[in-house]
Short mmCIF file of C-alpha atoms in Angstrom, two decimals:
data_model
loop_
_atom_site.label_atom_id
_atom_site.label_comp_id
_atom_site.label_asym_id
_atom_site.label_seq_id
_atom_site.Cartn_x
_atom_site.Cartn_y
_atom_site.Cartn_z
CA MET A 1 239.67 57.48 -6.35
CA ILE A 2 237.35 58.38 -9.25
CA GLU A 3 238.46 55.26 -11.20
CA SER A 4 237.23 52.91 -8.47
CA GLN A 5 233.83 54.59 -8.17
CA ARG A 6 231.09 52.31 -9.50
CA HIS A 7 228.07 54.46 -8.68
CA SER A 8 226.82 57.89 -9.68
CA TYR A 9 226.41 59.35 -6.17
CA HIS A 10 228.54 62.20 -4.87
CA LEU A 11 230.31 61.20 -1.65
CA VAL A 12 231.45 64.58 -0.36
CA ASP A 13 234.91 65.22 1.09
CA PRO A 14 235.32 66.37 4.70
CA SER A 15 234.85 70.14 4.88
CA PRO A 16 235.51 72.79 7.55
CA TRP A 17 232.53 74.94 6.47
CA PRO A 18 229.75 73.38 8.61
CA ILE A 19 231.64 74.09 11.84
CA SER A 20 232.76 77.55 10.70
CA GLY A 21 229.18 78.41 9.75
CA SER A 22 227.94 77.14 13.12
CA LEU A 23 230.48 79.24 15.01
CA GLY A 24 229.49 82.25 12.92
CA ALA A 25 225.82 81.65 13.78
CA LEU A 26 226.67 81.36 17.49
CA ALA A 27 228.68 84.61 17.45
CA THR A 28 225.87 86.35 15.53
CA THR A 29 223.21 85.23 18.03
CA VAL A 30 225.17 86.10 21.17
CA GLY A 31 226.53 89.30 19.57
CA GLY A 32 223.05 90.28 18.41
CA VAL A 33 221.55 89.89 21.89
CA MET A 34 224.50 91.76 23.43
CA TYR A 35 224.20 94.57 20.88
CA MET A 36 220.44 94.97 21.36
CA HIS A 37 220.91 95.17 25.13
CA SER A 38 223.76 97.73 24.74
CA PHE A 39 226.45 95.45 26.18
CA GLN A 40 230.04 96.43 25.54
CA GLY A 41 231.55 94.57 22.58
CA GLY A 42 228.11 93.50 21.29
CA ALA A 43 228.47 95.33 17.99
CA THR A 44 231.97 93.86 17.45
CA LEU A 45 230.85 90.28 18.13
CA LEU A 46 227.77 90.72 15.93
CA SER A 47 229.85 92.08 13.03
CA LEU A 48 232.41 89.33 13.47
CA GLY A 49 229.68 86.67 13.43
CA LEU A 50 228.05 88.11 10.30
CA ILE A 51 231.42 88.35 8.52
CA PHE A 52 232.09 84.72 9.49
CA ILE A 53 228.73 83.58 8.10
CA LEU A 54 229.19 85.54 4.86
CA TYR A 55 232.71 84.14 4.44
CA THR A 56 231.44 80.59 5.04
CA MET A 57 228.66 81.03 2.49
CA PHE A 58 231.15 82.28 -0.08
CA VAL A 59 233.72 79.50 0.33
CA TRP A 60 231.14 76.71 0.78
CA TRP A 61 229.26 77.59 -2.39
CA ARG A 62 232.59 78.14 -4.19
CA ASP A 63 233.42 74.52 -3.27
CA VAL A 64 230.04 73.32 -4.56
CA LEU A 65 230.65 75.10 -7.88
CA ARG A 66 234.08 73.46 -8.15
CA GLU A 67 232.56 70.06 -7.39
CA SER A 68 230.01 70.67 -10.12
CA THR A 69 232.25 72.15 -12.84
CA LEU A 70 235.89 71.06 -12.46
CA GLU A 71 235.29 67.77 -10.65
CA GLY A 72 232.08 66.82 -12.46
CA HIS A 73 230.42 65.31 -9.40
CA HIS A 74 226.93 66.55 -10.23
CA THR A 75 225.66 63.54 -12.17
CA LYS A 76 221.99 63.19 -13.15
CA VAL A 77 221.15 61.50 -9.86
CA VAL A 78 223.01 64.15 -7.84
CA GLN A 79 221.11 66.85 -9.72
CA LEU A 80 217.86 65.11 -8.78
CA GLY A 81 218.87 65.20 -5.12
CA LEU A 82 219.76 68.89 -5.35
CA ARG A 83 216.35 69.66 -6.85
CA TYR A 84 214.55 67.69 -4.12
CA GLY A 85 216.57 69.55 -1.51
CA PHE A 86 215.75 72.93 -2.99
CA ILE A 87 212.03 72.15 -3.30
CA LEU A 88 211.97 71.15 0.38
CA PHE A 89 213.75 74.40 1.24
CA ILE A 90 211.10 76.42 -0.61
CA VAL A 91 208.35 74.45 1.19
CA SER A 92 209.95 75.48 4.50
CA GLU A 93 209.98 79.09 3.29
CA VAL A 94 206.25 78.87 2.51
CA MET A 95 205.67 77.80 6.13
CA PHE A 96 207.87 80.66 7.37
CA PHE A 97 205.69 83.23 5.58
CA PHE A 98 202.51 81.37 6.59
CA ALA A 99 203.32 82.22 10.21
CA PHE A 100 203.52 85.97 9.50
CA PHE A 101 200.19 85.93 7.68
CA TRP A 102 198.70 84.00 10.58
CA ALA A 103 199.87 86.78 12.93
CA PHE A 104 198.47 89.43 10.59
CA PHE A 105 195.02 87.84 10.19
CA HIS A 106 194.86 86.95 13.87
CA SER A 107 195.34 90.63 14.75
CA SER A 108 193.36 92.25 11.93
CA LEU A 109 190.26 90.07 11.58
CA ALA A 110 189.15 90.68 15.18
CA PRO A 111 190.95 93.88 16.31
CA THR A 112 191.11 94.14 20.10
CA VAL A 113 189.67 97.02 22.16
CA GLU A 114 193.20 98.11 23.08
CA ILE A 115 193.76 99.36 19.52
CA GLY A 116 190.28 100.89 19.19
CA GLY A 117 188.53 97.77 17.89
CA ILE A 118 189.32 98.71 14.29
CA TRP A 119 191.92 97.84 11.63
CA PRO A 120 194.11 99.73 10.89
CA PRO A 121 194.29 100.68 14.61
CA LYS A 122 193.01 104.12 15.69
CA GLY A 123 195.67 106.75 15.00
CA ILE A 124 197.58 104.65 12.45
CA TRP A 125 198.05 106.23 9.05
CA VAL A 126 198.64 103.70 6.30
CA LEU A 127 200.19 103.80 2.85
CA ASP A 128 197.92 104.20 -0.17
CA PRO A 129 198.00 100.68 -1.71
CA TRP A 130 197.57 102.14 -5.21
CA GLU A 131 200.80 104.13 -5.09
CA ILE A 132 204.21 102.46 -4.59
CA PRO A 133 202.79 99.12 -3.33
CA PHE A 134 200.79 98.74 -6.55
CA LEU A 135 203.71 99.90 -8.71
CA ASN A 136 206.13 97.45 -7.13
CA THR A 137 203.93 94.42 -7.81
CA PRO A 138 204.14 94.54 -11.67
CA ILE A 139 207.85 95.44 -11.37
CA LEU A 140 208.47 92.15 -9.56
CA LEU A 141 206.17 90.27 -11.96
CA SER A 142 208.12 91.69 -14.95
CA SER A 143 211.28 90.47 -13.28
CA GLY A 144 209.63 87.04 -13.13
CA ALA A 145 208.93 87.27 -16.87
CA ALA A 146 212.58 88.19 -17.48
CA VAL A 147 213.83 85.14 -15.56
CA THR A 148 211.53 82.95 -17.70
CA TRP A 149 213.08 84.62 -20.76
CA ALA A 150 216.53 83.70 -19.37
CA HIS A 151 215.42 80.11 -18.77
CA HIS A 152 214.22 79.62 -22.35
CA ALA A 153 217.35 81.31 -23.68
CA ILE A 154 219.51 78.81 -21.74
CA LEU A 155 217.41 75.88 -23.03
CA ALA A 156 217.68 77.22 -26.59
CA GLY A 157 221.46 77.56 -26.24
CA LYS A 158 221.36 81.35 -26.70
CA GLU A 159 224.11 82.15 -24.21
CA LYS A 160 224.31 85.91 -24.77
CA ARG A 161 220.54 86.42 -24.66
CA ALA A 162 220.48 84.55 -21.36
CA VAL A 163 223.02 86.99 -19.89
CA TYR A 164 220.98 89.98 -21.11
CA ALA A 165 217.80 88.43 -19.70
CA LEU A 166 219.46 87.91 -16.31
CA VAL A 167 220.72 91.51 -16.34
CA ALA A 168 217.12 92.65 -16.97
CA THR A 169 215.87 90.39 -14.14
CA VAL A 170 218.41 91.78 -11.67
CA LEU A 171 217.82 95.42 -12.70
CA LEU A 172 214.07 95.07 -12.16
CA ALA A 173 214.79 93.44 -8.79
CA LEU A 174 217.01 96.37 -7.79
CA VAL A 175 214.33 98.86 -8.85
CA PHE A 176 211.85 96.95 -6.66
CA THR A 177 214.20 97.13 -3.67
CA GLY A 178 214.82 100.83 -4.30
CA PHE A 179 211.10 101.61 -4.28
CA GLN A 180 210.60 99.44 -1.21
CA GLY A 181 213.32 101.44 0.56
CA MET A 182 211.62 104.69 -0.49
CA GLU A 183 208.28 103.37 0.77
CA TYR A 184 209.77 102.47 4.16
CA TYR A 185 211.44 105.86 4.38
CA GLN A 186 208.19 107.71 3.70
CA ALA A 187 205.93 105.31 5.63
CA PRO A 188 203.67 107.12 8.12
CA SER A 189 204.19 104.40 10.76
CA THR A 190 207.10 102.30 12.03
CA ILE A 191 207.54 98.81 13.46
CA SER A 192 207.11 100.27 16.97
CA ASP A 193 203.62 101.63 16.18
CA SER A 194 201.14 99.05 17.51
CA ILE A 195 200.43 95.53 16.26
CA TYR A 196 199.86 97.08 12.82
CA GLY A 197 203.51 98.15 12.57
CA SER A 198 204.70 94.80 13.93
CA THR A 199 202.77 92.65 11.45
CA PHE A 200 203.24 95.04 8.51
CA PHE A 201 207.00 95.42 8.80
CA LEU A 202 207.60 91.79 9.75
CA ALA A 203 205.82 90.45 6.64
CA THR A 204 206.91 93.09 4.11
CA GLY A 205 210.40 93.32 5.61
CA PHE A 206 211.03 89.60 5.40
CA HIS A 207 209.66 89.61 1.86
CA GLY A 208 212.04 92.43 0.98
CA PHE A 209 214.92 90.50 2.56
CA HIS A 210 214.02 87.49 0.40
CA VAL A 211 214.00 89.72 -2.69
CA ILE A 212 217.57 90.77 -1.81
CA ILE A 213 218.66 87.13 -1.35
CA GLY A 214 217.02 86.19 -4.67
CA THR A 215 218.76 89.14 -6.36
CA LEU A 216 222.17 87.94 -5.13
CA PHE A 217 221.32 84.39 -6.27
CA LEU A 218 220.39 85.72 -9.75
CA ILE A 219 223.55 87.88 -9.93
CA ILE A 220 225.62 84.74 -9.27
CA CYS A 221 223.66 82.92 -12.01
CA GLY A 222 224.32 85.80 -14.40
CA ILE A 223 228.07 85.67 -13.71
CA ARG A 224 228.07 81.87 -14.09
CA GLN A 225 226.13 82.13 -17.35
CA TYR A 226 228.67 84.70 -18.59
CA LEU A 227 231.52 82.35 -17.61
CA GLY A 228 229.88 79.46 -19.45
CA HIS A 229 229.10 77.33 -16.38
CA LEU A 230 225.48 76.77 -17.39
CA THR A 231 224.63 74.51 -20.31
CA LYS A 232 221.42 73.46 -22.03
CA GLU A 233 221.47 70.14 -20.17
CA HIS A 234 222.95 71.13 -16.84
CA HIS A 235 221.92 74.32 -15.04
CA VAL A 236 220.56 73.27 -11.65
CA GLY A 237 221.83 76.43 -9.96
CA PHE A 238 219.85 78.57 -12.37
CA GLU A 239 216.73 76.42 -11.98
CA ALA A 240 216.92 76.80 -8.20
CA ALA A 241 217.32 80.59 -8.54
CA ALA A 242 214.35 80.74 -10.95
CA TRP A 243 212.15 78.66 -8.62
CA TYR A 244 213.17 80.85 -5.71
CA TRP A 245 212.42 83.97 -7.72
CA HIS A 246 208.95 82.74 -8.69
CA PHE A 247 208.33 81.93 -5.03
CA VAL A 248 209.32 85.47 -3.98
CA ASP A 249 207.15 86.80 -6.81
CA VAL A 250 204.06 84.85 -5.69
CA VAL A 251 204.64 85.74 -2.03
CA ARG A 252 204.53 89.43 -3.03
CA LEU A 253 200.91 89.06 -4.18
CA PHE A 254 199.76 88.03 -0.68
CA PRO A 255 201.06 91.10 1.22
CA PHE A 256 199.80 93.33 -1.56
CA VAL A 257 196.25 91.95 -1.56
CA SER A 258 195.87 91.28 2.18
CA ILE A 259 198.18 93.65 4.08
CA TYR A 260 198.40 96.73 1.83
CA TRP A 261 194.98 96.60 0.14
CA TRP A 262 192.47 94.74 2.35
CA GLY A 263 194.25 95.74 5.57
CA GLY A 264 194.85 99.33 4.55
CA ILE A 265 191.42 100.56 3.49
CA MET B 1 198.07 66.58 -2.50
CA ALA B 2 201.73 65.70 -2.72
CA MET B 3 200.83 62.21 -3.94
CA ALA B 4 198.51 63.66 -6.58
CA MET B 5 201.35 65.89 -7.76
CA VAL B 6 203.72 62.92 -8.02
CA ARG B 7 201.13 60.87 -9.89
CA SER B 8 200.39 63.72 -12.28
CA GLY B 9 204.05 63.73 -13.19
CA LEU B 10 204.29 67.50 -12.70
CA LEU B 11 206.79 67.27 -9.85
CA ARG B 12 208.65 64.45 -11.54
CA THR B 13 209.05 66.51 -14.72
CA ALA B 14 210.30 69.52 -12.75
CA LEU B 15 212.75 67.39 -10.78
CA ARG B 16 214.20 65.85 -13.90
CA GLY B 17 215.02 69.25 -15.27
CA GLY B 18 211.97 70.69 -16.99
CA SER B 19 210.01 69.64 -20.00
CA LYS B 20 212.87 68.31 -22.11
CA THR B 21 212.34 64.76 -20.81
CA SER B 22 208.57 65.05 -21.25
CA PRO B 23 207.16 62.07 -23.17
CA LYS B 24 205.06 64.45 -25.26
CA ARG B 25 208.00 66.15 -26.97
CA GLY B 26 208.39 65.87 -30.71
CA PHE B 27 211.65 65.60 -32.59
CA ALA B 28 214.82 66.97 -31.01
CA SER B 29 214.93 69.79 -33.54
CA SER B 30 211.33 70.84 -32.89
CA ALA B 31 211.99 71.03 -29.14
CA HIS B 32 214.89 73.35 -29.88
CA HIS B 33 212.66 75.50 -32.07
CA ASP B 34 210.11 75.73 -29.23
CA ASP B 35 212.71 77.15 -26.87
CA ALA B 36 213.83 79.72 -29.43
CA TYR B 37 210.19 80.72 -29.94
CA GLU B 38 209.58 80.87 -26.17
CA THR B 39 212.75 82.94 -25.70
CA ALA B 40 211.52 85.55 -28.17
CA LYS B 41 208.01 85.50 -26.65
CA TRP B 42 209.22 86.05 -23.07
CA GLU B 43 211.64 88.72 -24.23
CA LYS B 44 208.66 90.62 -25.67
CA ILE B 45 206.63 90.07 -22.48
CA THR B 46 209.54 91.45 -20.43
CA TYR B 47 209.78 94.58 -22.61
CA LEU B 48 206.03 95.05 -22.35
CA GLY B 49 206.29 94.73 -18.57
CA ILE B 50 209.15 97.25 -18.39
CA ALA B 51 207.25 99.73 -20.59
CA SER B 52 204.06 99.52 -18.53
CA CYS B 53 205.97 99.71 -15.23
CA THR B 54 207.81 102.82 -16.46
CA ALA B 55 204.52 104.49 -17.43
CA LEU B 56 202.96 103.53 -14.08
CA ALA B 57 206.06 104.77 -12.20
CA VAL B 58 205.89 108.17 -13.91
CA TYR B 59 202.19 108.44 -13.03
CA VAL B 60 202.58 107.31 -9.39
CA LEU B 61 205.66 109.44 -8.68
CA SER B 62 204.16 112.56 -10.28
CA LYS B 63 201.19 112.37 -7.89
CA GLY B 64 203.38 112.81 -4.79
CA HIS B 65 202.40 111.31 -1.46
CA ALA B 66 200.06 112.34 1.33
CA HIS B 67 201.35 113.96 4.52
CA HIS B 68 199.46 113.20 7.71
CA GLU B 69 199.19 115.12 10.93
CA GLU B 70 200.57 113.54 14.10
CA PRO B 71 198.05 111.22 15.80
CA PRO B 72 197.30 111.59 19.55
CA ALA B 73 199.85 109.81 21.76
CA TYR B 74 197.97 106.52 22.17
CA PRO B 75 199.85 104.08 24.43
CA TYR B 76 200.22 101.54 21.62
CA LEU B 77 201.99 104.00 19.32
CA HIS B 78 205.71 104.74 19.38
CA ILE B 79 206.43 101.92 21.84
CA ARG B 80 209.73 102.22 23.74
CA ASN B 81 210.78 99.63 26.30
CA LYS B 82 214.43 100.64 26.31
CA GLU B 83 216.80 102.78 24.29
CA PHE B 84 218.13 101.55 20.94
CA PRO B 85 221.86 100.72 20.86
CA TRP B 86 222.37 103.67 18.50
CA GLY B 87 220.36 106.27 20.44
CA PRO B 88 216.82 107.41 21.17
CA ASP B 89 215.43 107.57 17.59
CA GLY B 90 214.03 104.74 15.50
CA LEU B 91 215.44 104.20 12.04
CA PHE B 92 212.67 105.60 9.84
CA GLU B 93 211.03 107.88 12.38
CA VAL B 94 210.20 111.50 12.85
CA LYS B 95 212.19 112.77 15.85
CA HIS B 96 210.13 112.93 19.02
CA HIS B 97 212.33 115.15 21.19
#
C-alpha cells in the first residue's frame, strides 16, 4: 500500500470513531435534557453519553498519534493541513467568546429598569477585581511564559528542559483552576442572580472550562515529550497546544478588564 | 485583514512550523544558538513570574475577603423556575430554607 503511494497526502483509513462520537453526543444531549427536567434515567443516559464521548476522544486521538509516529503519515504537507485546521478551530473559538462578550456589553452598557438601571444590578455584590481575579491573571500569563520556554527548549533539542517547562506550565494552570474554584465558592452571587450572574458565570465559566481543556492538552504534550514523540522538526501537537494556550491566556485579559474590573466597580 | 496577514508572511511562517524556515535566518548553527538563548531567557521569565505570583498570592490571601449582608429579595435575584435535579439548593449558594 505505502509502496504504491506517489503523493505526500494522508488518505485516512475507515474509522468507527466519527459514528461513536456522534452517538455519544446524541446520548449526552438527550440525557442532559432528561436529567435537567428530572426524568427517570436522565442521569444514567447523560453519564453514558459523556463516557462514550470521552472514550471516543481517547481512542481517536490515540489513532492519530499512531498515524503520526509509527506509520509516519504526517508529512510536511499533512502538517500544514493540521495547522490550518487548528487555526480555523481557534478562530471559531474566538467567535464563541465574542458572543458572550456581546451578551455582557448588551446588558451592562445600558442596564434596564428591571435591574435598577445600574450595573452591577441593585442588590448584587461583586468580587473585588484586585483580589483573586487580579492574582489569577499573572498566574496564567506566567504559564504562557513557561509554554514559550518549553517551545524554545524543543527547538533547541533540550528534551529534559522541555519536560520541566511543561510541568511548570501545567502546575501554574492547575493553580489557576484552584483559585478559580475558590473564587466561585466564595462568590457573593450565583448564576441564578440576575443577568449579572448569567453573563458573569457564562463568560468566566467557559473560560475556566477552556483552561481545563488546555491543561489536559499540555499534559498530553508533556507525556509525549517525555516519551520522545516530539522532535525539533516535527511537533505539531505541541504547537497546537501552545497556540491554544496563548489563546486562553489572551481571552483571560478580556473578562478581567471588562467583566471583573470595568463591570465590577 | 486575512489577506494582509498572508502577504506579510506571518501566517505562512507560523503554518510552516515557526521561524526556522524564515528567510532571515543565519547559519544553521546560529539558529540553534538562538533557541538555546531563548530557552534560558524564557526559563528566567517563568521563574520571575512564579516568584511575583507567589508574593502577590501571599498578599492577597492574607487580606481575607469581604462578607456582605443579604440583599433584599428582588425578583431578579435567586431565580428558580423549577427544582434542580439534585434538590432545592444551587451549587455554590447559601441555603435559603
